[in-house]
CSV table of C-alpha atoms and ligand atoms in Angstrom, one decimal:
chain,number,residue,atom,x,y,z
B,1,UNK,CA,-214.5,134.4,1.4
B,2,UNK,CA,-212.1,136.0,3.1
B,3,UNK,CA,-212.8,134.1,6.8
B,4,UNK,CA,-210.4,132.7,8.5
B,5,UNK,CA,-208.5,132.6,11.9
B,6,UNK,CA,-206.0,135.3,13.0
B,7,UNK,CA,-203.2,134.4,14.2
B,8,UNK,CA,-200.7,137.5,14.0
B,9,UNK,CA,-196.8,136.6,14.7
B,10,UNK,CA,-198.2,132.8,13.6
B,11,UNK,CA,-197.8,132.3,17.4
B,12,UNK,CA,-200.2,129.4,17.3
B,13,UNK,CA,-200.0,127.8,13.5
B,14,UNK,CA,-197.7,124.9,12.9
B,15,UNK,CA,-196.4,125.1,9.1
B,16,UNK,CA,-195.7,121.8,8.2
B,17,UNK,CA,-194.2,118.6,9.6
B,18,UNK,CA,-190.3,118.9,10.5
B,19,UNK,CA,-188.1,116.3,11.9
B,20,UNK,CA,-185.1,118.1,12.3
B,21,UNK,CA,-185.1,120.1,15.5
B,22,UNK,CA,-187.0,119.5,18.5
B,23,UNK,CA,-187.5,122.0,21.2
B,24,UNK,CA,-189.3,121.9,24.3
B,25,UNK,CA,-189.7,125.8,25.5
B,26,UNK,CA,-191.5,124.6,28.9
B,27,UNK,CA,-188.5,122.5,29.8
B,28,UNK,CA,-185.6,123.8,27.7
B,29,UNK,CA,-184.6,121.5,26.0
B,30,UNK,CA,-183.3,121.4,22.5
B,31,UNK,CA,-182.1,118.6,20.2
B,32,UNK,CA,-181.1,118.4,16.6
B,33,UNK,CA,-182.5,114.4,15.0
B,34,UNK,CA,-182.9,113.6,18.5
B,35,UNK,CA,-179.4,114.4,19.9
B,36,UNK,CA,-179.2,116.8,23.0
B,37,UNK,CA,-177.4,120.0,22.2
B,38,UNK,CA,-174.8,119.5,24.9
B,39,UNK,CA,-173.7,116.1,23.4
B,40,UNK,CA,-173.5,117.6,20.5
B,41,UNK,CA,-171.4,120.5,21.6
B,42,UNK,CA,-169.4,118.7,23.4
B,43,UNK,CA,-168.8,115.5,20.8
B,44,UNK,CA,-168.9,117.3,17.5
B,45,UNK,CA,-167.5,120.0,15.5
B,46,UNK,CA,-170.2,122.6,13.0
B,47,UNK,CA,-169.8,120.0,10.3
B,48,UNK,CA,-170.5,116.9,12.1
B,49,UNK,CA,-173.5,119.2,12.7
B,50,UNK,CA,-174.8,120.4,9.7
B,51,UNK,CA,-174.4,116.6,7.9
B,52,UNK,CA,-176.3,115.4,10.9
B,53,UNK,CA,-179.4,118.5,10.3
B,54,UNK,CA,-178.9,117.6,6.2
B,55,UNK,CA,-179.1,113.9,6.5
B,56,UNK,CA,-180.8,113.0,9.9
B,57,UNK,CA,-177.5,110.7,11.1
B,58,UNK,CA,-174.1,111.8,12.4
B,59,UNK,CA,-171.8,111.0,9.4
B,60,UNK,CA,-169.8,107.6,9.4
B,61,UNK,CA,-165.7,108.7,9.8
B,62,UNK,CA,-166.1,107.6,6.0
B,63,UNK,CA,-169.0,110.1,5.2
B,64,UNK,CA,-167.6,113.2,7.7
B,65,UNK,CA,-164.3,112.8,5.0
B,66,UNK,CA,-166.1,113.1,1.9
B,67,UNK,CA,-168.3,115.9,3.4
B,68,UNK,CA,-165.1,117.4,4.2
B,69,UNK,CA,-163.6,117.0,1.2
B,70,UNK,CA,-166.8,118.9,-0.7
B,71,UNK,CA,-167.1,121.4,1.6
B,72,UNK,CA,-163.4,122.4,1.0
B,73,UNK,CA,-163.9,121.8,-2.8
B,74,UNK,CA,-166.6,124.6,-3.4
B,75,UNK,CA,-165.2,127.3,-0.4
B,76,UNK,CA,-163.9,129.6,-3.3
B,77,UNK,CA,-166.2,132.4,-4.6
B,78,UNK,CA,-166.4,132.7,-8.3
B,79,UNK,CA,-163.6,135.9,-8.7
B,80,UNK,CA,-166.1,138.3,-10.2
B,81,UNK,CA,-168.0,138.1,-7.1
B,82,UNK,CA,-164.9,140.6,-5.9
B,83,UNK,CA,-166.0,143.2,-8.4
B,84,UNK,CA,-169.6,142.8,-7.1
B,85,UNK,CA,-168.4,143.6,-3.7
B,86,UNK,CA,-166.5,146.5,-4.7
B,87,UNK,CA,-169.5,148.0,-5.5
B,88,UNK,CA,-170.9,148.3,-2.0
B,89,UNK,CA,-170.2,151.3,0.2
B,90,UNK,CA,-166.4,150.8,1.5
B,91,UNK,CA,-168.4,151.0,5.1
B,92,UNK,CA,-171.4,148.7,4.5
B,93,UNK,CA,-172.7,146.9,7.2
B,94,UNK,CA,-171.6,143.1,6.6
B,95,UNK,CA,-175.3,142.0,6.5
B,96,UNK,CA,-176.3,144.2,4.0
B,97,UNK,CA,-173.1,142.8,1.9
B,98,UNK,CA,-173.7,139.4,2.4
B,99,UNK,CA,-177.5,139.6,1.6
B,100,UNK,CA,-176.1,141.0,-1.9
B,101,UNK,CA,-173.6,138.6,-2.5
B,102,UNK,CA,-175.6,135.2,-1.2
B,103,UNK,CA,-178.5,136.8,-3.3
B,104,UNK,CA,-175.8,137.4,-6.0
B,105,UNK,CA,-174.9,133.6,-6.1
B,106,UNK,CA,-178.1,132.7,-8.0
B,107,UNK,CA,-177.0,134.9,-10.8
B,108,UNK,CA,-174.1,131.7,-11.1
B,109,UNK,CA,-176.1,128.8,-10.4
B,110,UNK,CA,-179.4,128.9,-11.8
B,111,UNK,CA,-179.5,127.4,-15.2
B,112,UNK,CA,-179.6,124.2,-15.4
B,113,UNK,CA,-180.0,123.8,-11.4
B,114,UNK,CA,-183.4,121.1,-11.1
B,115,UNK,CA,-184.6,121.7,-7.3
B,116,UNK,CA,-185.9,118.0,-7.6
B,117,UNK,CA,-183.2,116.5,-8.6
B,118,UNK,CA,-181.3,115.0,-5.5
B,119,UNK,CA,-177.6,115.8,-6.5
B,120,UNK,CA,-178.1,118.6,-7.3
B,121,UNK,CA,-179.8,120.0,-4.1
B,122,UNK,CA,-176.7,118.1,-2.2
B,123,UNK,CA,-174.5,120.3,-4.5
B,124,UNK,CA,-176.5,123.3,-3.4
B,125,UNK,CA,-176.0,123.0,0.0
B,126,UNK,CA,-172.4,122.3,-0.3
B,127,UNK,CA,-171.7,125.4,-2.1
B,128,UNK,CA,-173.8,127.6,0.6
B,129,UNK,CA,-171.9,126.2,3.4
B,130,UNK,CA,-168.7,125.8,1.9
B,131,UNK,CA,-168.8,129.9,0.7
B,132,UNK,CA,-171.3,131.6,3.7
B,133,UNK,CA,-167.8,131.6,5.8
B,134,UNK,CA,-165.7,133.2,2.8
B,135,UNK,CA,-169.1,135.6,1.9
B,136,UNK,CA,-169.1,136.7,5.8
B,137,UNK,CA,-165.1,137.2,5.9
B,138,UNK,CA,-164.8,138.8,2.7
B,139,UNK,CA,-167.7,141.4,4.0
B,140,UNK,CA,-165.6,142.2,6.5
B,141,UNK,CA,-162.4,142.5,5.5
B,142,UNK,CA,-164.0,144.7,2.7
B,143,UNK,CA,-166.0,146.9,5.7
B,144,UNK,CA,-162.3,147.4,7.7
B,145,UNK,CA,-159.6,148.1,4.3
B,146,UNK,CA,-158.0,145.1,4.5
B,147,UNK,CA,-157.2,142.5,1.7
B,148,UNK,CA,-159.7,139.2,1.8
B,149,UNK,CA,-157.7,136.6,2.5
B,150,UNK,CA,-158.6,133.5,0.6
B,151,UNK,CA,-159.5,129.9,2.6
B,152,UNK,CA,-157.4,127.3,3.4
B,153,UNK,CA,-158.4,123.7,3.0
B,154,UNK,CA,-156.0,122.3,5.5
B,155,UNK,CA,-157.6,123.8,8.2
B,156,UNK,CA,-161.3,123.1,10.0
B,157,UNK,CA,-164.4,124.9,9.2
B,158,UNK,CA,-163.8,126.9,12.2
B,159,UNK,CA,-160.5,127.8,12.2
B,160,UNK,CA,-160.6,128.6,8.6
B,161,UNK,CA,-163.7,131.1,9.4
B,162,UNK,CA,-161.3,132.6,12.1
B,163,UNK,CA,-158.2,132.6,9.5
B,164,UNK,CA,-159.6,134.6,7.2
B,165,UNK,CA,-161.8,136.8,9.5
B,166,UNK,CA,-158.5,137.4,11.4
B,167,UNK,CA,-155.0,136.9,9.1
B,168,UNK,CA,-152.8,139.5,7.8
B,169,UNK,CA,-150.8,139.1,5.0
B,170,UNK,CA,-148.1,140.8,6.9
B,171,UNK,CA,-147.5,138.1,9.6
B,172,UNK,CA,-148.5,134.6,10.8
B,173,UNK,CA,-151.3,133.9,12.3
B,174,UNK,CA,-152.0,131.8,15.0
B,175,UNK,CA,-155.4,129.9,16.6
B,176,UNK,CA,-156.2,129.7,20.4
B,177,UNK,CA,-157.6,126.0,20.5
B,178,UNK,CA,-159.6,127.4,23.7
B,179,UNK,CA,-161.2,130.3,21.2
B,180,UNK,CA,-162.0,127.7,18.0
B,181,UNK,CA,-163.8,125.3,20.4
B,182,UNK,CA,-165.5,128.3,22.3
B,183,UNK,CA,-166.7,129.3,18.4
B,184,UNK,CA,-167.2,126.2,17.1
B,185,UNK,CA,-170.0,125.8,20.4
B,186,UNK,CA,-171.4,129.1,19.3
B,187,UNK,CA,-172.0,128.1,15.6
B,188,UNK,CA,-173.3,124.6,16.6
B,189,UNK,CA,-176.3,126.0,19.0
B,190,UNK,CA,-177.0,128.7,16.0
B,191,UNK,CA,-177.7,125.9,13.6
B,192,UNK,CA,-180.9,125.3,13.5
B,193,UNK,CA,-184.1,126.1,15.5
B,194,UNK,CA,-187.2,124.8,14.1
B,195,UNK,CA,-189.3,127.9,12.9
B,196,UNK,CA,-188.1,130.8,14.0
B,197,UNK,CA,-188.2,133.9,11.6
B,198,UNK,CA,-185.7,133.5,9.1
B,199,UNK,CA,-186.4,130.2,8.8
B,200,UNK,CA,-189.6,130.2,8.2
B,201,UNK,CA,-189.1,132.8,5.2
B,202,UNK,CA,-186.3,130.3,3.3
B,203,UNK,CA,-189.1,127.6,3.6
B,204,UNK,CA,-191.8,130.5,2.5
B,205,UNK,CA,-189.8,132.1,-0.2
B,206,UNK,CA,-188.6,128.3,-1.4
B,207,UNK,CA,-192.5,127.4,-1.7
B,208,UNK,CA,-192.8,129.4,-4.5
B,209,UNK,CA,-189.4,127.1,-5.9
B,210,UNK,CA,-187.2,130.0,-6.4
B,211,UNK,CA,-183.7,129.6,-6.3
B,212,UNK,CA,-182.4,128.0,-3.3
B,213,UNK,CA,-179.6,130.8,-2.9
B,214,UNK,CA,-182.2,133.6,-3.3
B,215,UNK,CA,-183.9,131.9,-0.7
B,216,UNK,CA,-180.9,131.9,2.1
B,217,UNK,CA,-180.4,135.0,1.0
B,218,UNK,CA,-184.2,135.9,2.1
B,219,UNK,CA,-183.3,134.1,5.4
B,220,UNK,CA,-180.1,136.4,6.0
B,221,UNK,CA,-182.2,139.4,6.1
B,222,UNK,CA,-184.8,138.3,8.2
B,223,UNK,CA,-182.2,137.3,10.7
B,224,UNK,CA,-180.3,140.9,10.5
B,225,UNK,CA,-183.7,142.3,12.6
B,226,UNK,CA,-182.6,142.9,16.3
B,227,UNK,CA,-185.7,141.1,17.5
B,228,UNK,CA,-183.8,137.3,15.9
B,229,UNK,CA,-180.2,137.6,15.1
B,230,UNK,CA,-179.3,141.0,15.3
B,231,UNK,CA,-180.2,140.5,19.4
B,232,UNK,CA,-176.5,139.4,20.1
B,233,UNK,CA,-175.2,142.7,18.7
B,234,UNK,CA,-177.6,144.4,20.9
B,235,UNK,CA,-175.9,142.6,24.2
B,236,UNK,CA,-173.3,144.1,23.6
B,237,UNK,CA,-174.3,147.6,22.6
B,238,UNK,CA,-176.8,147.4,25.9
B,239,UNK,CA,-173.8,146.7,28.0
B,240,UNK,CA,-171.2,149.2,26.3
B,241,UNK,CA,-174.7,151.7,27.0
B,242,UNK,CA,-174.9,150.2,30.6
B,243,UNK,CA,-170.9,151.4,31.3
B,244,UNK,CA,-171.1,150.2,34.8
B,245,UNK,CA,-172.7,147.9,37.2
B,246,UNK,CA,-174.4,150.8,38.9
B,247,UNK,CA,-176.3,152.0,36.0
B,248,UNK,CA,-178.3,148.8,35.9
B,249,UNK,CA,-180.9,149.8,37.8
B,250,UNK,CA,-181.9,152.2,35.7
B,251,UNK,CA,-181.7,150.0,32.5
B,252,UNK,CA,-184.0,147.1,33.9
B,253,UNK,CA,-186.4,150.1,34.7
B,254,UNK,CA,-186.6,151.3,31.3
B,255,UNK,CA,-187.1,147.5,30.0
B,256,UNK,CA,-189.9,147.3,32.3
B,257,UNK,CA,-191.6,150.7,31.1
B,258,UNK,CA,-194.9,149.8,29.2
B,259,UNK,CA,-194.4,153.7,27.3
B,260,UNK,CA,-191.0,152.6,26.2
B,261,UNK,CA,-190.5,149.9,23.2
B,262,UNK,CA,-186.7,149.7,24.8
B,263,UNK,CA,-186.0,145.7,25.2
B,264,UNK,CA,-183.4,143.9,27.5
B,265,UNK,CA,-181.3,142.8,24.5
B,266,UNK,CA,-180.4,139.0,24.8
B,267,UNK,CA,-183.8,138.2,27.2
B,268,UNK,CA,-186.9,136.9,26.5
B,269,UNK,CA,-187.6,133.8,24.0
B,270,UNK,CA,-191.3,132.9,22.3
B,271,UNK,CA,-191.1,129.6,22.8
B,272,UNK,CA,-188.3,129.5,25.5
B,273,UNK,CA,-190.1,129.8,28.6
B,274,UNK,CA,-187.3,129.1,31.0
B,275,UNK,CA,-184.0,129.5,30.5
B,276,UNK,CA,-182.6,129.0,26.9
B,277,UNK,CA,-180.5,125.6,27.1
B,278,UNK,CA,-178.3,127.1,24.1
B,279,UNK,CA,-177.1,129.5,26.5
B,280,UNK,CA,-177.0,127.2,29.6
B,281,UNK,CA,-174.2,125.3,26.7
B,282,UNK,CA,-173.1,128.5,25.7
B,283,UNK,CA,-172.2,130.1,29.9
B,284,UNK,CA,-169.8,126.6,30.0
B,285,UNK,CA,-168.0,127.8,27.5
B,286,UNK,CA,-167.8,131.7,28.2
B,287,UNK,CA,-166.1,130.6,31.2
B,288,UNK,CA,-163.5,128.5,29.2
B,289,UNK,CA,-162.9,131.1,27.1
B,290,UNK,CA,-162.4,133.9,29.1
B,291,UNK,CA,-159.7,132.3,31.0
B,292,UNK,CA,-157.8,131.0,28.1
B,293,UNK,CA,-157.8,134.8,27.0
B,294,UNK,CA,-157.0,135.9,30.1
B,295,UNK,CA,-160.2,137.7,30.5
B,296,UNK,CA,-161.8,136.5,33.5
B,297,UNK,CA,-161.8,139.8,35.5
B,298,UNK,CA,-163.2,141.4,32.6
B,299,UNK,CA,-165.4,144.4,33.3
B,300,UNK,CA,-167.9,143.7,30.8
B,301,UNK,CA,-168.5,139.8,31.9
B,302,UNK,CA,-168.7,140.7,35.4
B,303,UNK,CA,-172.3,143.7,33.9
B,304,UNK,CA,-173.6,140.9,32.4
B,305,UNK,CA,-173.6,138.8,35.3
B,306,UNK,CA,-174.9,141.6,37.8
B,307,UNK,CA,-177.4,141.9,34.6
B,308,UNK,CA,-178.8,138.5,34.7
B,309,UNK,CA,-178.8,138.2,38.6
B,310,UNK,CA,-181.1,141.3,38.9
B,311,UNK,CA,-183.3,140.4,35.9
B,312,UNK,CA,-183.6,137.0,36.7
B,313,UNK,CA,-184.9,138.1,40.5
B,314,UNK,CA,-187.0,140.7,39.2
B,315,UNK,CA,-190.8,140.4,39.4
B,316,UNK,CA,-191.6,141.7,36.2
B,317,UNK,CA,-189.1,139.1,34.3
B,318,UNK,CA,-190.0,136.6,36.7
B,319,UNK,CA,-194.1,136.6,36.0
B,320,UNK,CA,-193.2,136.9,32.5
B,321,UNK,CA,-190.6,134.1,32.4
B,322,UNK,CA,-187.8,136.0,30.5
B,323,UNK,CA,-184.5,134.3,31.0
B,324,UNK,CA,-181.5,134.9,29.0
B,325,UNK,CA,-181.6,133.7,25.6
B,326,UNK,CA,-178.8,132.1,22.9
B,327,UNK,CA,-177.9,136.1,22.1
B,328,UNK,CA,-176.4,136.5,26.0
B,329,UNK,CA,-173.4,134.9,25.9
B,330,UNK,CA,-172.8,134.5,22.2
B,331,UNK,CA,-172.3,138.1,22.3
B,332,UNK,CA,-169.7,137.7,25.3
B,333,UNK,CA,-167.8,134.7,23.3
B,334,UNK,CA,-167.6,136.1,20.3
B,335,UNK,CA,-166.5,139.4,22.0
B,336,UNK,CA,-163.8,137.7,23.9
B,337,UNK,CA,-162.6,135.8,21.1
B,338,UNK,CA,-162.2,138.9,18.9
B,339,UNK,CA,-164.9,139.1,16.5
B,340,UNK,CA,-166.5,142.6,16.2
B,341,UNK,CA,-169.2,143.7,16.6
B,342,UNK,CA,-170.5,144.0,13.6
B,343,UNK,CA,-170.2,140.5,12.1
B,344,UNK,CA,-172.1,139.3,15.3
B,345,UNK,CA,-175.1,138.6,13.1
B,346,UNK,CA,-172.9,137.6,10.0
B,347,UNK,CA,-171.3,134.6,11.5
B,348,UNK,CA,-174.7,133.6,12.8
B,349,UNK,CA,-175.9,133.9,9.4
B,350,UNK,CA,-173.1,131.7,8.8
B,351,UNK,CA,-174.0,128.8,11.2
B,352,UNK,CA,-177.6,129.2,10.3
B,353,UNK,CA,-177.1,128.4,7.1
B,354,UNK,CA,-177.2,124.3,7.6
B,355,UNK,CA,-180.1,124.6,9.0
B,356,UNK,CA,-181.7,126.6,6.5
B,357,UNK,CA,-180.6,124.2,4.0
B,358,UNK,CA,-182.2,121.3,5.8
B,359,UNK,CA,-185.5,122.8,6.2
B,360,UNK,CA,-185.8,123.8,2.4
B,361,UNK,CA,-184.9,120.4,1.6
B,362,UNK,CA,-187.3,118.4,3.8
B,363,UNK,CA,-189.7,121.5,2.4
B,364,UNK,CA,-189.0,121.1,-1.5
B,365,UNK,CA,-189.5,116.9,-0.7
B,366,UNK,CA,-192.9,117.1,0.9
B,367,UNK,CA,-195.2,115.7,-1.3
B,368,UNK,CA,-197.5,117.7,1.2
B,369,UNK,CA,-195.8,121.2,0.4
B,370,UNK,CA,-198.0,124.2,-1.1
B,371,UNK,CA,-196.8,127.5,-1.7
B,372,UNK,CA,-197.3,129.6,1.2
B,373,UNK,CA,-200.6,131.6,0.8
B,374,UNK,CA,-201.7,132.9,4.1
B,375,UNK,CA,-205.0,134.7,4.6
B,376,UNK,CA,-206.1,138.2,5.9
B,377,UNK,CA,-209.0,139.9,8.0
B,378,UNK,CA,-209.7,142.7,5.8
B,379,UNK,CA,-210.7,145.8,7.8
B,380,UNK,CA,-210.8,148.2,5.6
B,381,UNK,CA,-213.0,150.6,3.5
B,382,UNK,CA,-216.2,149.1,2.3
B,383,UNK,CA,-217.3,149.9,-1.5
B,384,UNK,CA,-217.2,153.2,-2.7
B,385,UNK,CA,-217.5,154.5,-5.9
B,386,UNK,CA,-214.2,156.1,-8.0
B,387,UNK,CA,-213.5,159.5,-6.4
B,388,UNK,CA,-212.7,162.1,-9.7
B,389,UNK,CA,-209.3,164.0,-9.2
B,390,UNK,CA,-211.3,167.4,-9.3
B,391,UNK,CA,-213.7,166.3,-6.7
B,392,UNK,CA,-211.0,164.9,-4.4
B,393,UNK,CA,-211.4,166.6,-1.1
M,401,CMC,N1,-187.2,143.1,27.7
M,401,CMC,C1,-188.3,143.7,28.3
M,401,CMC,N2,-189.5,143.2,28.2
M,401,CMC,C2,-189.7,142.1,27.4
M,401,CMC,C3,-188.6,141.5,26.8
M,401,CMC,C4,-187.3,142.0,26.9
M,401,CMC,N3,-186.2,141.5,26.3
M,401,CMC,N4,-189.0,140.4,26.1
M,401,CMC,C5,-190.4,140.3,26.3
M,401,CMC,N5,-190.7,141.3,27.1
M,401,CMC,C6,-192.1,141.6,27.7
M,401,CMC,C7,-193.0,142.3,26.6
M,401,CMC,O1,-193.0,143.7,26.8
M,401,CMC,C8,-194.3,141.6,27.0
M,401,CMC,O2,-194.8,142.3,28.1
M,401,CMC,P1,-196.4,142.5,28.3
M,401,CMC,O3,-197.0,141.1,28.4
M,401,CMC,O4,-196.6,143.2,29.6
M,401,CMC,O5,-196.9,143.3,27.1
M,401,CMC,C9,-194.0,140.2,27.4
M,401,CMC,O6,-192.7,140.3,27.9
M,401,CMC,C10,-194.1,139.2,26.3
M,401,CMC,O7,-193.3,139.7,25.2
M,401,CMC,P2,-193.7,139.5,23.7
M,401,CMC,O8,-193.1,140.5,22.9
M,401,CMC,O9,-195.2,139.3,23.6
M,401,CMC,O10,-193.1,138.1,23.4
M,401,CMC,P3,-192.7,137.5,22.0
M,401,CMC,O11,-192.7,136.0,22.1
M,401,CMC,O12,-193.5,138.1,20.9
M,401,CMC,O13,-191.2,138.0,21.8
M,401,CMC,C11,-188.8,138.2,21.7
M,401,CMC,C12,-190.1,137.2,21.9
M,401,CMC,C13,-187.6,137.3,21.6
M,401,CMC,C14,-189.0,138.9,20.4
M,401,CMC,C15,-188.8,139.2,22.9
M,401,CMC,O14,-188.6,138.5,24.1
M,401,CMC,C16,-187.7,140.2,22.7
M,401,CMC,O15,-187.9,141.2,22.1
M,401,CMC,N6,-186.4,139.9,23.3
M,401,CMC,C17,-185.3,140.8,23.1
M,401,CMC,C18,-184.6,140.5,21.7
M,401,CMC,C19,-183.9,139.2,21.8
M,401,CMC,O16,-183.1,139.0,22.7
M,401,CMC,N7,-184.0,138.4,20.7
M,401,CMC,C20,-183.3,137.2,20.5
M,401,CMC,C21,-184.3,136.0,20.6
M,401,CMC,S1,-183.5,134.4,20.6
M,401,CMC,C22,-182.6,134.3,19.2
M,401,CMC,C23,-183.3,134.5,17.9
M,401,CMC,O17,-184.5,134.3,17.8
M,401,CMC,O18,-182.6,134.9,17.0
């Protein structure tokens, strides 16, 4: 009939029954199966994580080995997937690259590949976690001239992500334990959030069954949009923009402008109405970090501080409870622990991609699950009758 209720941004439609994450935006607080965020950080390292969001309980010592041992076993990328990259622009942002090449992993595993068969989702979801790492690294390297350096199963999730993001094949490379931990706190609070954008289209695009890696790889371009993931790139660019503390003013002005679509990069949440406890988690470890790298006095910390202080006592943030978000100080860690800019939203894609995983499994086992067919308020044109090309006006 073509009634039904508008809802645009699905601000007020839940679209299923989850029990992965839980969040509380009144109260801020966020927990993945029912464990707090900060015990997680804190206790855990990204795979402890993403077995806990894939099987609902942190893994046995005996089950965090096997995982372990999988994960390593499929973090190779079929070789031909080099020549696919070479075909991208030798500049291309890494998003772009790894939309292609995630995409590009159904092309391997599709045949054959039953969604309903249980081993062989737990297959899939090694393979996307094991290879999203090598995927975003080898986007970079590609994007900056350098060789891809291959991963190295005797090293963590993390610190392989950081080996082959950072090593040269002209000398060693070393970690900073300080930086690994800082990063493995990031990824952790990026890996799951109930429904936000991106996840919401894997579950869409999987309700349909396609292929599970098509899917993620619908999920890493809905995240590239600076209004989800692409938000912690814009921290920094905002505060390269801002230059210096004095020009703050100015910036919180333009935020404030109703004539200007200009948005305090890194503020704001829709369902976050206080302030975001991933980056309550995430300020803890800034601080670490900075000192280990001997960047405590560093200009660009010191912005974003002035930054928050005046927003957060600033009428028009305050009645319209915008507090700094996850983006805020993911954008300072990573910056302070060397990754660029530009794979800001790649590694997130990265750490996302457990939870991803989880929700298009609990989606493709719900008895309940339909594909999704939302409805429209048509307001267009009424009938009229076929206009002739001659008679066009
Ligand atoms: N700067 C200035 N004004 C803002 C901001 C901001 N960052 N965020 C919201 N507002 C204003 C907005 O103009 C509106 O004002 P009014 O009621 O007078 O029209 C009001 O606050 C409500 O905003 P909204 O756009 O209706 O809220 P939303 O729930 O649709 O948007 C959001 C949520 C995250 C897209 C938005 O806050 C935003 O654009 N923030 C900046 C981008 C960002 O940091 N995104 C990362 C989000 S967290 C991680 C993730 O999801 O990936």
């Amino acid at each position: 009939t073509g009634v039904c209720t508008l809802d645009i941004g699905l601000m007020n439609t839940g679209i299923c029954k989850s029990s992965i994450t839980y969040v509380n935006g009144d109260e801020g607080i966020l927990r993945y199966r029912g464990y707090s965020i900060d015990e997680l950080v804190d206790n855990s390292d990204y795979l402890d994580v993403a077995w806990l969001l894939l099987n609902g309980d942190l893994p046995t010592p005996g089950q965090k080995a096997e995982f372990q041992h999988n994960i390593t076993y499929h973090s190779m990328v079929n070789e031909q997937m080099v020549f696919f990259l070479r075909g991208f622009r030798r500049d291309a942002h890494p998003m772009a690259v790894m939309c292609g090449m995630t995409g590009a992993l159904s092309a391997f595993y599709h045949d054959g590949l039953d969604i309903f068969n249980a081993d062989d989702r737990k297959i899939v979801a090694h393979r996307l976690i094991a290879k999203m790492p090598t995927i975003a690294a080898m986007a970079y390297k590609y994007s900056i001239g350098q060789p891809m350096v291959y991963p190295r199963n005797d090293l963590d999730y993390v610190s392989n992500f950081m080996q082959m993001l950072f090593a040269v094949p002209c000398e060693p490379f070393k970690l900073n334990p300080a930086g690994v931990r800082a990063f493995n706190a990031v990824l952790i609070v990026q890996a799951d959030h109930e429904q936000n954008a991106s996840t919401f289209t894997v579950r869409s695009v999987g309700s349909s069954r396609a292929n599970p890696y098509a899917c993620i790889a619908a999920g890493i371009a809905s995240l590239w949009g600076p209004l989800h993931g692409g938000a912690n790139e814009g921290v920094l660019q905002t505060l390269n923009e801002i230059g210096s503390i004095e020009n703050i003013p100015a910036v919180i002005k333009r935020a404030k402008d109703k004539n200007d679509p200009y948005r305090l990069m890194g503020f704001g949440h829709r369902v976050y109405k206080t302030y975001d406890p991933r980056a309550k988690v995430l300020r803890r470890y800034c601080y670490e970090v900075l000192e280990a790298y001997g960047k405590k006095d560093d200009p660009l910390l010191k912005m974003a501080l002035e930054l928050e202080r005046i927003a957060l006592n600033d009428d028009f943030f305050i009645e319209r409870k915008l507090y700094p978000n996850v983006d805020f100080y993911s954008g300072l860690i990573l910056k302070t622990i060397g990754i660029p800019l530009s794979m800001f939203t790649a590694q997130f894609a990265v750490a996302r991609t457990a939870g991803w995983i989880a929700h298009w499994n609990e989606m493709i086992t719900d008895p309940a699950v339909k594909i999704v067919r939302p409805r429209q308020l048509y307001v267009g044109s009424d009938f009229r009758p076929f206009v002739p090309p001659a008679e066009r006006t």
